[in-house]
Amino acid sequence: MQIAIALYERFTVLDAIGPYQTLSSLPDTETVFVAEQAGPVRDDTGSLALVADKSFAEIQRPDIVVVPGGPGQSDQMENEALLGWLRAVDATTTWTTSVCTGSLALAAAGLLKGRRATSHWLALAELDRLGVESTGERVVFDGKYVTGAGVSAGIDMGLTLAGKIAGDEHAQTVQLLTEYDPQPPYDAGSPEKAPAHIVAKFRAGSRFGQ
Amino acid sequence: MQIAIALYERFTVLDAIGPYQTLSSLPDTETVFVAEQAGPVRDDTGSLALVADKSFAEIQRPDIVVVPGGPGQSDQMENEALLGWLRAVDATTTWTTSVCTGSLALAAAGLLKGRRATSHWLALAELDRLGVESTGERVVFDGKYVTGAGVSAGIDMGLTLAGKIAGDEHAQTVQLLTEYDPQPPYDAGSPEKAPAHIVAKFRAGSRFGQ
């Protein structure tokens, strides 16, 4: 089985690494980071580059595709290099997945029309505008399309998918070895739970509008 | 403020990315990935390289240092390039931190002697053997030394430290924007919670012994 994780400039690193860390130990699985051109791809802070070992042209039939989100997603909404590749590989994937605003790229590629999906909480309305039925759930399955909410939700998405593919015991092993027993020091991880004035500030400043 | 995240071959990616994603948005902060030599550093699965933009020689006075763990940590326990650098920068850091078996490298550098610290659950006894008082807590503060448990605990470590440095509201903002509202599909993230036969299998096969 081959997992392809797509990178583009100004992606958010944890969006890609959550699924990577939870899916890459699936049995008989090769994981490859892929981008328009092979080589280093810099993230949204500019402080880190991940190396895409392959170009889109070199990876034509992955079984699973993962699209992370991040500020750079905006520049991808009309980039046929990514969108065309997503359409092409989706024809033969077993699972087509995203984290955070990666679902907007899947939607722009026309792959989520009329489907249920999730995204970063600030991007849910934008997902609706793209003809998708958005939901604030953390992990959403609709057929072979699996979408995770913002950034860290990729860990839950990957772990849930690992369980579907290889069984509960494999996924529990991954959870144990990554010691995924979360104990956040605050309870502010969703717009329903965070202080209202912080939520309001980011809604007001969102690149997606209200 | 400068944060230096140390890389070495066969580190575990999420160990480094949890603190990165939660600490790099601190106000007036530059984050730099650093290794013995600048350039790509490949992780424990071999499927991903992160780029260290700087060599140890180039980064001499970071305010925060982060040491991730991973299978490659074993090879670092006598590597003076890393251990000597850790000793040197620790002289002026505000916070010296680790995730997972990164604490074993801090211990090997002599920085945790007699202190309380944590590590991956499989490595706690090894931490004791190195003269450290191990604890199974997820995030441990002892003076300026902050250690996180296995892999995903780096997210909680980073978020907790972000709160100490920049206040609760900053850390809650980071939690909200990374949508860190964990909903694992299983409850198997610690040796106390995972199925006993899985725990026993990995204890028996551990590179640290029993």
mmCIF file of C-alpha atoms in Angstrom, chain B:
data_model
loop_
_atom_site.group_PDB
_atom_site.id
_atom_site.type_symbol
_atom_site.label_atom_id
_atom_site.label_comp_id
_atom_site.label_asym_id
_atom_site.label_seq_id
_atom_site.Cartn_x
_atom_site.Cartn_y
_atom_site.Cartn_z
ATOM 1 C CA MET B 1 13.691 34.871 21.660
ATOM 2 C CA GLN B 2 15.223 31.979 19.769
ATOM 3 C CA ILE B 3 13.980 28.373 19.927
ATOM 4 C CA ALA B 4 16.359 25.687 18.667
ATOM 5 C CA ILE B 5 14.938 22.263 17.847
ATOM 6 C CA ALA B 6 17.711 19.672 17.558
ATOM 7 C CA LEU B 7 17.510 16.946 14.933
ATOM 8 C CA TYR B 8 19.509 13.757 14.425
ATOM 9 C CA GLU B 9 19.083 10.777 12.131
ATOM 10 C CA ARG B 10 16.127 8.493 13.000
ATOM 11 C CA PHE B 11 14.350 10.954 15.289
ATOM 12 C CA THR B 12 10.549 10.672 15.596
ATOM 13 C CA VAL B 13 8.916 13.506 13.689
ATOM 14 C CA LEU B 14 5.921 14.211 15.932
ATOM 15 C CA ASP B 15 8.303 14.552 18.912
ATOM 16 C CA ALA B 16 9.753 17.617 17.207
ATOM 17 C CA ILE B 17 6.581 18.947 15.600
ATOM 18 C CA GLY B 18 4.379 18.983 18.716
ATOM 19 C CA PRO B 19 6.578 21.585 20.459
ATOM 20 C CA TYR B 20 7.227 23.363 17.170
ATOM 21 C CA GLN B 21 3.548 23.853 16.408
ATOM 22 C CA THR B 22 2.749 25.064 19.917
ATOM 23 C CA LEU B 23 5.843 27.190 20.647
ATOM 24 C CA SER B 24 6.773 28.792 17.331
ATOM 25 C CA SER B 25 4.012 31.411 17.500
ATOM 26 C CA LEU B 26 5.310 32.881 20.763
ATOM 27 C CA PRO B 27 5.682 36.658 20.416
ATOM 28 C CA ASP B 28 8.968 37.912 18.966
ATOM 29 C CA THR B 29 10.256 34.405 18.513
ATOM 30 C CA GLU B 30 12.429 32.804 15.874
ATOM 31 C CA THR B 31 12.474 29.018 15.616
ATOM 32 C CA VAL B 32 15.377 27.201 14.020
ATOM 33 C CA PHE B 33 15.904 23.527 13.286
ATOM 34 C CA VAL B 34 19.492 22.588 13.995
ATOM 35 C CA ALA B 35 21.657 19.486 13.603
ATOM 36 C CA GLU B 36 25.274 18.401 13.614
ATOM 37 C CA GLN B 37 25.391 19.526 10.007
ATOM 38 C CA ALA B 38 22.872 21.727 8.239
ATOM 39 C CA GLY B 39 20.745 19.944 5.648
ATOM 40 C CA PRO B 40 18.080 17.236 5.478
ATOM 41 C CA VAL B 41 17.818 14.897 8.471
ATOM 42 C CA ARG B 42 15.861 11.697 7.934
ATOM 43 C CA ASP B 43 13.392 10.350 10.479
ATOM 44 C CA ASP B 44 12.887 6.925 12.051
ATOM 45 C CA THR B 45 10.764 5.511 9.246
ATOM 46 C CA GLY B 46 13.068 6.790 6.506
ATOM 47 C CA SER B 47 10.087 8.261 4.669
ATOM 48 C CA LEU B 48 10.604 11.882 5.642
ATOM 49 C CA ALA B 49 13.454 14.347 5.951
ATOM 50 C CA LEU B 50 13.193 17.656 7.799
ATOM 51 C CA VAL B 51 15.675 20.334 6.858
ATOM 52 C CA ALA B 52 17.974 21.592 9.598
ATOM 53 C CA ASP B 53 18.651 25.142 8.438
ATOM 54 C CA LYS B 54 21.609 25.559 10.779
ATOM 55 C CA SER B 55 24.434 23.482 12.234
ATOM 56 C CA PHE B 56 25.077 23.255 15.971
ATOM 57 C CA ALA B 57 28.130 25.487 15.464
ATOM 58 C CA GLU B 58 25.912 28.259 14.115
ATOM 59 C CA ILE B 59 23.435 28.307 17.007
ATOM 60 C CA GLN B 60 25.170 29.087 20.245
ATOM 61 C CA ARG B 61 22.722 30.933 22.493
ATOM 62 C CA PRO B 62 19.139 29.740 21.985
ATOM 63 C CA ASP B 63 16.711 30.736 24.719
ATOM 64 C CA ILE B 64 14.841 27.448 24.428
ATOM 65 C CA VAL B 65 16.248 24.142 23.278
ATOM 66 C CA VAL B 66 14.030 21.186 22.342
ATOM 67 C CA VAL B 67 15.393 17.644 21.998
ATOM 68 C CA PRO B 68 13.055 15.110 20.375
ATOM 69 C CA GLY B 69 13.345 11.368 20.883
ATOM 70 C CA GLY B 70 13.140 8.383 18.615
ATOM 71 C CA PRO B 71 15.057 5.200 17.820
ATOM 72 C CA GLY B 72 18.078 7.242 16.722
ATOM 73 C CA GLN B 73 18.514 8.571 20.272
ATOM 74 C CA SER B 74 20.497 5.413 21.121
ATOM 75 C CA ASP B 75 23.245 6.485 18.722
ATOM 76 C CA GLN B 76 23.419 9.916 20.341
ATOM 77 C CA MET B 77 24.216 8.786 23.888
ATOM 78 C CA GLU B 78 27.955 9.121 23.282
ATOM 79 C CA ASN B 79 27.880 11.630 20.449
ATOM 80 C CA GLU B 80 29.716 14.661 21.756
ATOM 81 C CA ALA B 81 28.582 16.719 18.773
ATOM 82 C CA LEU B 82 25.072 16.688 20.254
ATOM 83 C CA LEU B 83 25.868 16.223 23.951
ATOM 84 C CA GLY B 84 28.603 18.875 24.008
ATOM 85 C CA TRP B 85 26.323 21.311 22.204
ATOM 86 C CA LEU B 86 23.520 20.616 24.678
ATOM 87 C CA ARG B 87 25.881 21.293 27.608
ATOM 88 C CA ALA B 88 27.152 24.485 26.005
ATOM 89 C CA VAL B 89 23.760 25.985 25.138
ATOM 90 C CA ASP B 90 22.210 24.869 28.418
ATOM 91 C CA ALA B 91 24.548 27.289 30.173
ATOM 92 C CA THR B 92 22.472 30.186 28.862
ATOM 93 C CA THR B 93 19.040 28.764 27.988
ATOM 94 C CA THR B 94 15.910 29.916 29.744
ATOM 95 C CA TRP B 95 14.297 26.530 29.153
ATOM 96 C CA THR B 96 15.918 23.204 28.251
ATOM 97 C CA THR B 97 13.298 20.747 27.067
ATOM 98 C CA SER B 98 12.776 17.313 25.588
ATOM 99 C CA VAL B 99 10.073 15.021 24.297
ATOM 100 C CA CYS B 100 10.034 11.235 24.572
ATOM 101 C CA THR B 101 13.525 9.670 24.708
ATOM 102 C CA GLY B 102 15.049 13.087 24.118
ATOM 103 C CA SER B 103 15.294 13.198 27.925
ATOM 104 C CA LEU B 104 17.810 10.340 27.761
ATOM 105 C CA ALA B 105 20.062 12.568 25.656
ATOM 106 C CA LEU B 106 19.673 15.411 28.176
ATOM 107 C CA ALA B 107 20.558 12.905 30.904
ATOM 108 C CA ALA B 108 23.573 11.635 28.948
ATOM 109 C CA ALA B 109 24.746 15.237 28.676
ATOM 110 C CA GLY B 110 24.615 15.368 32.472
ATOM 111 C CA LEU B 111 21.868 17.965 32.629
ATOM 112 C CA LEU B 112 19.214 16.042 34.559
ATOM 113 C CA LYS B 113 21.263 14.558 37.396
ATOM 114 C CA GLY B 114 19.032 14.163 40.447
ATOM 115 C CA ARG B 115 16.162 15.964 38.750
ATOM 116 C CA ARG B 116 12.614 14.791 38.140
ATOM 117 C CA ALA B 117 11.875 14.111 34.481
ATOM 118 C CA THR B 118 9.769 11.993 32.162
ATOM 119 C CA SER B 119 10.232 10.086 28.921
ATOM 120 C CA HIS B 120 8.477 7.537 26.737
ATOM 121 C CA TRP B 121 6.847 4.972 29.030
ATOM 122 C CA LEU B 122 9.209 2.279 27.733
ATOM 123 C CA ALA B 123 12.247 4.403 28.695
ATOM 124 C CA LEU B 124 11.424 5.432 32.269
ATOM 125 C CA ALA B 125 13.599 2.742 33.880
ATOM 126 C CA GLU B 126 16.475 3.745 31.597
ATOM 127 C CA LEU B 127 16.081 7.325 32.779
ATOM 128 C CA ASP B 128 16.430 6.099 36.371
ATOM 129 C CA ARG B 129 19.583 4.187 35.444
ATOM 130 C CA LEU B 130 21.020 7.481 34.180
ATOM 131 C CA GLY B 131 20.621 9.058 37.612
ATOM 132 C CA VAL B 132 17.337 10.829 36.973
ATOM 133 C CA GLU B 133 14.192 10.544 39.081
ATOM 134 C CA SER B 134 11.725 9.346 36.477
ATOM 135 C CA THR B 135 8.003 9.943 36.682
ATOM 136 C CA GLY B 136 5.234 8.765 34.426
ATOM 137 C CA GLU B 137 3.650 12.213 34.325
ATOM 138 C CA ARG B 138 2.940 13.634 30.897
ATOM 139 C CA VAL B 139 4.760 16.949 31.354
ATOM 140 C CA VAL B 140 7.345 17.522 34.084
ATOM 141 C CA PHE B 141 8.853 20.854 35.140
ATOM 142 C CA ASP B 142 11.962 20.830 37.356
ATOM 143 C CA GLY B 143 13.476 24.285 37.379
ATOM 144 C CA LYS B 144 14.160 25.232 33.780
ATOM 145 C CA TYR B 145 14.096 21.609 32.632
ATOM 146 C CA VAL B 146 10.853 20.586 30.987
ATOM 147 C CA THR B 147 10.362 17.038 29.767
ATOM 148 C CA GLY B 148 7.423 15.494 27.966
ATOM 149 C CA ALA B 149 6.414 11.830 27.823
ATOM 150 C CA GLY B 150 6.222 9.847 24.565
ATOM 151 C CA VAL B 151 5.813 11.364 21.095
ATOM 152 C CA SER B 152 2.429 13.162 21.186
ATOM 153 C CA ALA B 153 3.131 14.505 24.713
ATOM 154 C CA GLY B 154 5.236 17.188 23.048
ATOM 155 C CA ILE B 155 1.996 18.970 22.151
ATOM 156 C CA ASP B 156 0.990 19.169 25.812
ATOM 157 C CA MET B 157 4.546 20.076 26.813
ATOM 158 C CA GLY B 158 4.703 22.897 24.277
ATOM 159 C CA LEU B 159 1.280 24.245 25.132
ATOM 160 C CA THR B 160 2.039 24.211 28.859
ATOM 161 C CA LEU B 161 5.355 25.978 28.316
ATOM 162 C CA ALA B 162 3.731 28.509 25.964
ATOM 163 C CA GLY B 163 1.334 29.378 28.774
ATOM 164 C CA LYS B 164 4.165 29.836 31.281
ATOM 165 C CA ILE B 165 6.050 32.105 28.892
ATOM 166 C CA ALA B 166 3.303 34.172 27.285
ATOM 167 C CA GLY B 167 0.281 33.664 29.523
ATOM 168 C CA ASP B 168 -2.879 31.599 29.445
ATOM 169 C CA GLU B 169 -4.590 33.648 26.763
ATOM 170 C CA HIS B 170 -1.752 33.150 24.288
ATOM 171 C CA ALA B 171 -1.688 29.403 24.938
ATOM 172 C CA GLN B 172 -5.481 29.163 24.639
ATOM 173 C CA THR B 173 -5.233 30.962 21.302
ATOM 174 C CA VAL B 174 -2.662 28.433 20.106
ATOM 175 C CA GLN B 175 -4.934 25.613 21.273
ATOM 176 C CA LEU B 176 -7.914 27.120 19.458
ATOM 177 C CA LEU B 177 -6.052 27.758 16.204
ATOM 178 C CA THR B 178 -4.569 24.259 16.172
ATOM 179 C CA GLU B 179 -8.052 22.990 17.103
ATOM 180 C CA TYR B 180 -6.463 20.878 19.827
ATOM 181 C CA ASP B 181 -9.649 19.339 21.144
ATOM 182 C CA PRO B 182 -8.484 15.731 21.129
ATOM 183 C CA GLN B 183 -11.016 12.979 20.486
ATOM 184 C CA PRO B 184 -9.010 9.774 20.135
ATOM 185 C CA PRO B 185 -11.127 6.899 18.788
ATOM 186 C CA TYR B 186 -9.611 4.554 21.418
ATOM 187 C CA ASP B 187 -8.433 4.941 24.998
ATOM 188 C CA ALA B 188 -5.134 3.116 24.690
ATOM 189 C CA GLY B 189 -2.610 5.918 24.970
ATOM 190 C CA SER B 190 -0.779 4.803 28.098
ATOM 191 C CA PRO B 191 0.418 1.455 29.457
ATOM 192 C CA GLU B 192 -2.273 1.689 32.142
ATOM 193 C CA LYS B 193 -5.026 2.059 29.556
ATOM 194 C CA ALA B 194 -3.928 -0.059 26.592
ATOM 195 C CA PRO B 195 -4.738 -3.773 26.344
ATOM 196 C CA ALA B 196 -2.282 -5.578 28.660
ATOM 197 C CA HIS B 197 -1.038 -8.025 26.028
ATOM 198 C CA ILE B 198 0.018 -5.162 23.721
ATOM 199 C CA VAL B 199 1.879 -3.469 26.575
ATOM 200 C CA ALA B 200 3.567 -6.737 27.544
ATOM 201 C CA LYS B 201 4.679 -7.387 23.963
ATOM 202 C CA PHE B 202 6.425 -4.028 23.682
ATOM 203 C CA ARG B 203 7.949 -4.222 27.158
ATOM 204 C CA ALA B 204 9.423 -7.611 26.217
ATOM 205 C CA GLY B 205 10.843 -6.289 22.965
ATOM 206 C CA SER B 206 12.067 -2.932 24.248
ATOM 207 C CA ARG B 207 15.580 -1.780 23.386
ATOM 208 C CA PHE B 208 15.809 -0.523 26.963
ATOM 209 C CA GLY B 209 15.119 -3.925 28.524
ATOM 210 C CA GLN B 210 12.501 -4.380 31.217
#
